């Protein structure tokens, strides 16, 4: 009996390996990539039109019309420029015919050498892990909003509808444990397209509700400089909130931490760097348009007291079904966003483990999923199952301990934007293009680098100050 089971298992594995061998291979012996400009754009949009878009009305309220709109446009321009520089570094040494680098770390190692890639990897993977934490927090916020909306609709506006965020974080974590078993970004194109569609949906609902509030004549007072110093806001608090607002906008603009991993999903012809630049342009133009509409319409609707999360500012009353729909769109979107942010972390660890223990069945063996005669074209790996589950559980616990929406977003923006979106792309471009030290171009690039560093420090300071204030009164893990 046991021998029969072993023979059957061996037959399944041989069949699975035979199908894999039949698959066309790429120029480096790996399975052929099938990504296009549209799938790459969907991955990027899924990553950037996320939870950050909901905080932009609040960010504009802290900065005012002039600085708010200006900051949005400046960050979008910088991101588009530096992402184009980074896209050219995917292959080494030649941008078109050189050797592929599958991760941001490998790009830095190939071009800069030394141990610089270790610093890049540390910042990138910590940032992506914190993105996952942010998405968990945002999902729970949306689920609580749905619960409150339905409660008020059913029980009346005077009902005491109170909900804990933690059960929803746990539920989101359980869902991510299952979704995380999808092996890589190549297999996630359909989820990214669905998530990007959802992001357009809830952003459009937020804009529509804001516009309706403005047209009805109930829009609140706005100013050129945002919230004014006075009762409830002193000069120091104004400065701190402005710093946090800049961090929020930076967070909403950053995606270079996944750029190389997304570029690695593109088919080899036409050249990946050219296709990636088109995808960058489509994604940045689309996201910036939505950011300006959400930020400006939200600010015009709520004025200087705009909420940290745009959708919660409309209350939890009528039209309750529309609020529910918008928040449901957010939840679906963030299921995909979580994966786009986490897959590079998953792959990095699993690649390291397979090189470290190449003969370990626990690390390398794939078990095809087959029920009866039906093959699901899906396999289970023991390392993938245990490690990704532990990752999701850890992120969920951190989210339950630190559920501060705006401050977490500002801190993420500060941590991620300068090193990954500015410093490394500029340094890589200088090395690849052999920009002469002391030349006009070199000086301008260094000036851009310095200004973005100072902005990142300011945003981080504001976020840390906000977290400190929140932690003094917060009781974690309360259900």
C-alpha atoms as one frame of an Amber mdcrd trajectory, in Angstrom:
protein
   0.000   0.000   0.000   2.770   2.435   1.017   4.780   1.538  -2.078   1.729
   2.236  -4.219   1.326   5.692  -2.711   5.013   6.445  -3.275   4.744   5.363
  -6.919   1.642   7.497  -7.398   3.340  10.521  -5.826   6.400  10.014  -8.037
   4.174   9.829 -11.115   2.474  13.094 -10.179   5.830  14.820  -9.633   7.223
  13.536 -12.928   4.100  14.759 -14.743   4.408  18.152 -13.059   8.112  18.446
 -13.950   7.410  17.395 -17.547   4.817  20.161 -17.923   7.310  22.658 -16.467
   9.993  21.575 -18.933   7.567  22.075 -21.814   7.188  25.725 -20.861   9.200
  28.083 -23.036  12.253  29.515 -21.319  13.601  33.059 -21.290  17.108  34.216
 -22.260  18.453  33.273 -18.812  16.813  29.834 -18.578  13.893  30.983 -16.432
  10.237  30.634 -17.425   9.256  33.122 -20.129   7.763  36.343 -18.835   4.467
  37.544 -20.277   4.006  40.980 -18.681   2.986  44.001 -20.758   2.823  47.744
 -20.264  -0.744  47.324 -18.985   0.014  44.645 -16.403   3.002  46.682 -15.192
   0.819  49.793 -14.957  -1.756  47.793 -12.984   0.912  46.595 -10.526   2.122
  50.171  -9.998  -1.348  51.659  -9.659  -2.245  48.913  -7.180   0.796  49.882
  -5.137   0.420  53.674  -5.170  -3.315  54.447  -5.407  -3.844  52.768  -2.089
  -4.474  53.860   1.432  -2.427  57.022   0.845  -5.030  58.573  -1.457  -7.552
  58.756   1.394  -5.288  60.996   3.476  -4.604  63.578   0.756  -7.552  65.866
   1.628  -6.142  66.040   5.175  -2.642  66.673   3.788  -3.839  69.538   1.574
  -5.713  70.983   4.566  -2.471  71.161   6.546  -0.518  72.782   3.709  -3.179
  74.898   2.007  -4.029  75.317  -1.657  -0.656  76.615  -2.852   1.750  74.361
  -0.964  -0.615  71.366  -1.074  -1.046  71.291  -4.851   2.573  72.277  -5.396
   3.858  69.442  -3.191   1.691  66.880  -4.995   2.990  67.962  -8.398   6.627
  68.184  -7.289   6.651  64.700  -5.781   4.961  63.277  -8.891   7.581  64.900
 -11.131  10.488  63.642  -9.044   9.052  60.125  -8.943   8.557  60.028 -12.718
  12.115  61.247 -13.346  13.917  58.954 -10.904  11.833  55.914 -11.852  12.968
  56.374 -15.457  16.587  56.450 -14.253  16.045  53.245 -12.286  14.311  51.448
 -15.182  17.455  51.893 -17.299  19.482  50.023 -14.676  17.492  46.766 -14.813
  20.059  45.190 -17.142  23.811  45.507 -16.648  25.940  46.885 -18.148  23.836
  47.699 -21.216  20.199  48.790 -20.558  18.911  46.656 -23.467  21.245  43.687
 -23.966  22.927  43.354 -20.568  22.364  40.719 -17.889  19.010  40.815 -16.080
  18.853  41.750 -12.406  15.744  40.344 -10.769  15.573  42.583  -7.670  16.427
  46.116  -6.601  19.256  44.673  -4.457  20.792  42.909  -7.444  20.642  46.112
  -9.505  22.530  48.021  -6.811  25.066  45.198  -6.404  25.719  44.971 -10.151
  26.243  48.700 -10.676  27.732  49.885  -7.391  29.388  46.768  -6.000  30.612
  46.579  -2.416  28.055  46.293   0.374  25.776  49.082  -0.781  23.215  46.504
  -1.896  22.850  45.277   1.702  21.730  48.746   2.820  19.363  48.963  -0.138
  17.837  45.575   0.673  17.404  46.442   4.345  15.563  49.688   3.584  13.500
  48.140   0.779  12.281  45.089   2.646  11.620  46.931   5.905   9.633  49.503
   3.930   7.619  46.873   2.070   6.899  45.069   5.332   5.637  48.320   6.835
   3.472  48.832   3.756   1.808  45.527   4.604   1.217  46.776   8.154  -0.304
  49.987   6.779  -2.644  48.037   4.498  -3.802  45.923   7.440  -4.611  49.067
   9.445  -6.475  50.660   6.546  -8.502  47.525   5.871  -9.706  47.387   9.480
 -10.664  51.074   9.282 -12.811  50.389   6.223 -14.432  47.304   7.754 -15.322
  49.249  10.925 -16.792  51.994   8.709 -19.027  49.404   7.025 -20.119  48.069
  10.411 -20.938  51.536  11.749 -22.794  52.517   8.588 -25.028  49.441   8.735
 -25.528  49.799  12.490 -26.651  53.426  12.265 -28.912  52.604   9.324 -30.556
  49.788  11.251 -30.592  51.132  14.830 -30.863  54.875  14.197 -28.392  57.733
  14.384 -28.500  57.872  18.178 -27.377  54.252  18.588 -24.048  53.513  20.264
 -22.315  51.726  17.427 -18.827  50.886  18.622 -16.521  48.377  16.976 -12.998
  47.159  17.649 -10.506  47.255  14.795  -8.599  44.191  15.950 -11.020  41.412
  14.846 -10.984  42.842  11.329  -7.184  42.937  11.313  -7.160  39.289  12.335
  -9.667  38.428   9.583  -7.611  40.290   6.971  -4.500  38.466   8.165  -6.192
  35.074   7.795  -7.233  35.953   4.232  -3.670  37.028   3.412  -2.259  33.726
   4.685  -4.173  31.975   1.901  -3.550  34.580  -0.829   0.160  34.682   0.048
   0.577  31.139  -1.238   0.418  32.519  -4.804   4.080  31.954  -5.760   5.118
  35.266  -7.346   4.147  38.531  -9.047   3.936  36.775 -12.433   0.883  34.898
 -11.152  -0.693  38.000  -9.609  -1.454  40.062 -12.720  -5.212  39.358 -12.472
  -5.312  40.403  -8.814  -3.471  43.651  -9.568  -5.894  44.510 -12.370  -8.846
  43.836 -10.053  -7.238  45.877  -7.272  -6.446  48.796  -9.590 -10.072  48.810
 -10.758 -11.230  48.901  -7.129  -8.936  51.859  -6.396 -10.560  53.841  -9.209
 -13.944  52.867  -7.783 -13.506  54.077  -4.223 -11.504  57.160  -5.246 -14.321
  58.096  -7.638 -16.935  57.639  -4.896 -14.912  59.857  -2.560 -14.606  62.512
  -5.254 -18.307  62.249  -6.122 -19.419  62.681  -2.514 -17.042  65.619  -2.101
 -18.365  67.257  -5.261 -21.962  66.744  -4.128 -21.143  68.399  -0.794 -19.533
  71.352  -2.580 -22.369  71.789  -5.119 -24.972  71.668  -2.342 -23.317  74.710
  -0.778 -22.220  72.936   2.398 -18.497  73.000   1.654 -16.335  74.248   4.513
 -13.940  77.205   4.627 -10.531  76.797   2.968  -7.432  79.030   2.948  -4.297
  79.439   0.863  -2.108  78.322   3.781  -4.322  75.581   5.247  -5.204  75.240
   8.930  -4.644  78.517  10.718  -2.824  79.022  13.995  -5.307  79.845  16.711
  -7.605  78.017  19.067  -6.600  74.357  19.237  -3.501  74.797  17.030  -0.303
  76.526  18.071   2.702  77.301  15.866   4.633  74.176  16.863   1.659  71.893
  16.196   1.155  73.570  12.805   4.752  72.807  11.815   4.525  69.169  12.967
   1.286  68.550  11.054   2.756  70.145   7.919   5.711  67.772   8.157   3.360
  64.806   8.525   1.322  66.012   5.540   4.463  66.080   3.395   5.185  62.529
   4.536   1.669  61.449   3.530   2.147  62.889   0.049   5.547  61.225  -0.252
   3.978  57.890   0.720   1.275  58.353  -1.915   3.942  59.002  -4.562   6.418
  56.213  -3.915   6.568  52.874  -5.698  10.205  52.509  -6.785  10.667  49.954
  -4.001   8.828  47.474  -6.249   9.827  48.904  -9.648  12.561  46.406 -10.513
  10.448  43.462  -9.358   7.581  44.690 -11.567   9.956  45.280 -14.483  11.122
  41.681 -14.112   7.616  40.509 -15.068   7.803  42.173 -18.519   8.462  40.131
 -21.643  11.920  40.707 -23.098  10.728  42.289 -26.341  10.343  45.215 -26.736
  13.158  46.152 -24.316  11.989  46.140 -20.700  13.315  49.623 -19.890  11.297
  51.246 -22.676   8.103  49.427 -21.702   8.681  50.239 -18.041   9.065  53.941
 -18.766   5.713  53.893 -20.563   4.149  52.078 -17.610   5.693  54.651 -15.250
   4.195  57.505 -17.256   0.745  55.915 -17.402   0.732  55.113 -13.688   2.103
  58.467 -12.486  -0.215  60.480 -14.756  -3.223  58.425 -13.635  -2.359  58.521
  -9.937  -1.503  62.232  -9.919  -4.822  63.082 -11.583  -6.684  61.105  -8.923
  -4.556  62.613  -6.162  -5.297  66.164  -7.260  -9.008  65.452  -7.591  -9.280
  63.612  -4.255  -7.069  66.075  -2.381  -8.587  69.254  -3.803 -12.242  68.171
  -3.838 -11.884  66.672  -0.362 -10.320  69.879   0.953 -12.979  72.030  -0.708
 -15.693  69.857   0.860 -14.315  69.638   4.413 -12.109  72.704   4.596  -9.371
  73.091   7.175 -10.903  70.334   9.331 -10.632  67.661   6.625 -10.490  64.144
   8.150  -7.459  61.879   8.041  -9.467  59.322   6.042 -11.625  60.999   3.384
 -14.408  58.419   3.333 -14.971  58.429   7.101 -15.513  62.184   6.936 -18.901
  61.741   5.295 -20.218  60.099   8.439 -21.771  56.667   8.597 -25.324  57.630
   7.669 -26.908  58.024   4.238 -26.321  57.010   1.535 -25.067  54.119   3.650
 -24.914  51.683   0.738 -22.547  53.962  -1.196 -20.214  54.317   1.791 -20.328
  50.537   2.207 -19.485  50.039  -1.461 -16.520  52.416  -1.316 -15.099  50.746
   1.772 -15.612  47.298   0.274 -13.666  48.453  -2.795 -10.854  49.524  -0.463
 -10.750  46.110   1.204 -10.583  44.277  -2.152  -7.923  46.668  -3.409  -5.759
  46.241  -0.335  -5.848  42.460  -0.621  -4.000  42.938  -3.920  -1.906  45.841
  -2.646  -0.673  43.750   0.272   0.560  41.090  -2.137   2.276  43.527  -4.507
   4.166  44.947  -1.512   4.939  41.589   0.116   5.885  39.387  -2.837   9.383
  40.935  -3.228  10.025  40.189   0.463   8.768  36.621   0.058  10.885  35.956
  -3.029  14.043  37.492  -1.531  13.967  35.229   1.514  13.006  32.117  -0.431
  15.744  32.688  -3.020  18.309  33.059  -0.251  17.056  29.904   1.483  17.163
  27.821  -1.718  20.786  28.875  -2.310  21.684  28.222   1.319  20.036  24.782
   1.470  19.737  23.593  -2.148  19.259  19.926  -1.199  16.620  20.470   1.473
  13.256  18.968   0.533  11.580  21.378   2.975  13.023  24.370   1.096  12.993
  23.321  -2.550  10.421  20.583  -3.114   7.110  21.485  -4.726   4.028  19.341
  -4.105   1.512  19.677  -6.973  -2.055  20.223  -5.860  -4.255  17.596  -7.467
  -7.657  16.282  -6.403  -8.597  13.082  -8.179  -7.723  13.519 -11.846  -7.961
  17.289 -11.749  -4.681  19.218 -11.819  -4.971  22.771 -10.438  -1.621  23.898
 -11.905  -0.672  24.941  -8.384   1.880  23.524  -5.968   2.562  23.706  -2.239
   6.028  24.330  -0.832   6.717  23.763   2.882   9.010  26.782   3.270   6.566
  29.038   1.436   3.687  27.828   3.589   5.403  28.291   6.957   7.485  31.411
   6.297   4.762  33.425   4.580   2.267  32.498   7.277   4.710  33.697   9.968
   5.275  36.948   8.024   1.547  37.690   7.797   0.967  36.888  11.472   3.842
  39.167  12.552   2.572  42.037  10.401  -0.936  41.639  11.799   0.334  41.792
  15.390   2.338  44.955  14.635  -0.733  46.555  13.016  -2.823  45.765  16.111
  -0.167  47.386  18.294   0.190  50.584  16.200  -3.100  51.488  14.460  -2.294
  55.170  13.779  -3.358  55.803  10.199  -1.896  59.202   9.250   1.259  58.940
  11.338   2.128  55.474  10.009   1.603  56.698   6.435   3.799  59.765   7.038
   6.560  57.653   8.562   6.412  55.205   5.658   6.678  58.056   3.185   9.686
  59.494   4.975  11.480  56.163   5.266  10.859  54.983   1.719  10.903  58.045
  -0.483  14.416  59.441  -0.198  16.656  56.341  -0.236  14.682  54.193  -2.675
  13.071  56.834  -4.898  15.872  59.412  -5.013  19.261  58.416  -3.576  19.808
  55.018  -5.211  18.299  55.887  -8.639  20.512  58.998  -8.838  23.635  57.157
  -7.690  22.963  54.317 -10.144  22.403  56.764 -13.010  25.625  58.656 -12.258
  27.589  55.393 -12.315  25.887  53.929 -15.398  25.981  57.120 -17.490  29.404
  58.121 -16.138  28.214  61.608 -15.217  31.349  63.651 -14.599  31.804  64.786
 -11.006  31.503  68.570 -10.737  29.544  68.966 -13.977  26.287  70.938 -14.092
  24.222  67.750 -14.328  26.097  66.179 -11.419  25.538  69.278  -9.254  21.825
  69.413 -10.078  21.400  65.726  -9.241  23.186  66.195  -5.917  21.022  69.227
  -5.136  17.874  67.192  -5.796  19.270  64.452  -3.567  19.975  66.878  -0.705
  16.602  68.634  -0.865  14.717  65.316  -0.796  16.822  64.141   2.154  15.917
  67.256   4.163  12.244  66.826   3.309  12.379  63.164   4.386  13.966  64.080
   7.738  11.278  66.694   8.367   8.474  64.269   7.476   9.948  61.545   9.690
  10.197  63.970  12.608   6.542  64.936  12.253   5.432  61.315  12.041   7.427
  60.275  15.098   5.995  63.180  17.084   2.467  62.113  16.111   3.126  58.483
  17.029   4.513  59.548  20.397   1.363  61.524  21.192  -0.865  58.643  20.108
   1.013  56.016  22.096   0.573  57.969  25.332  -3.170  57.307  25.331  -3.602
  54.159  23.247  -4.348  50.741  24.748  -3.197  48.035  22.313  -4.895  44.691
  21.558  -8.277  45.803  22.907 -11.138  43.805  21.367
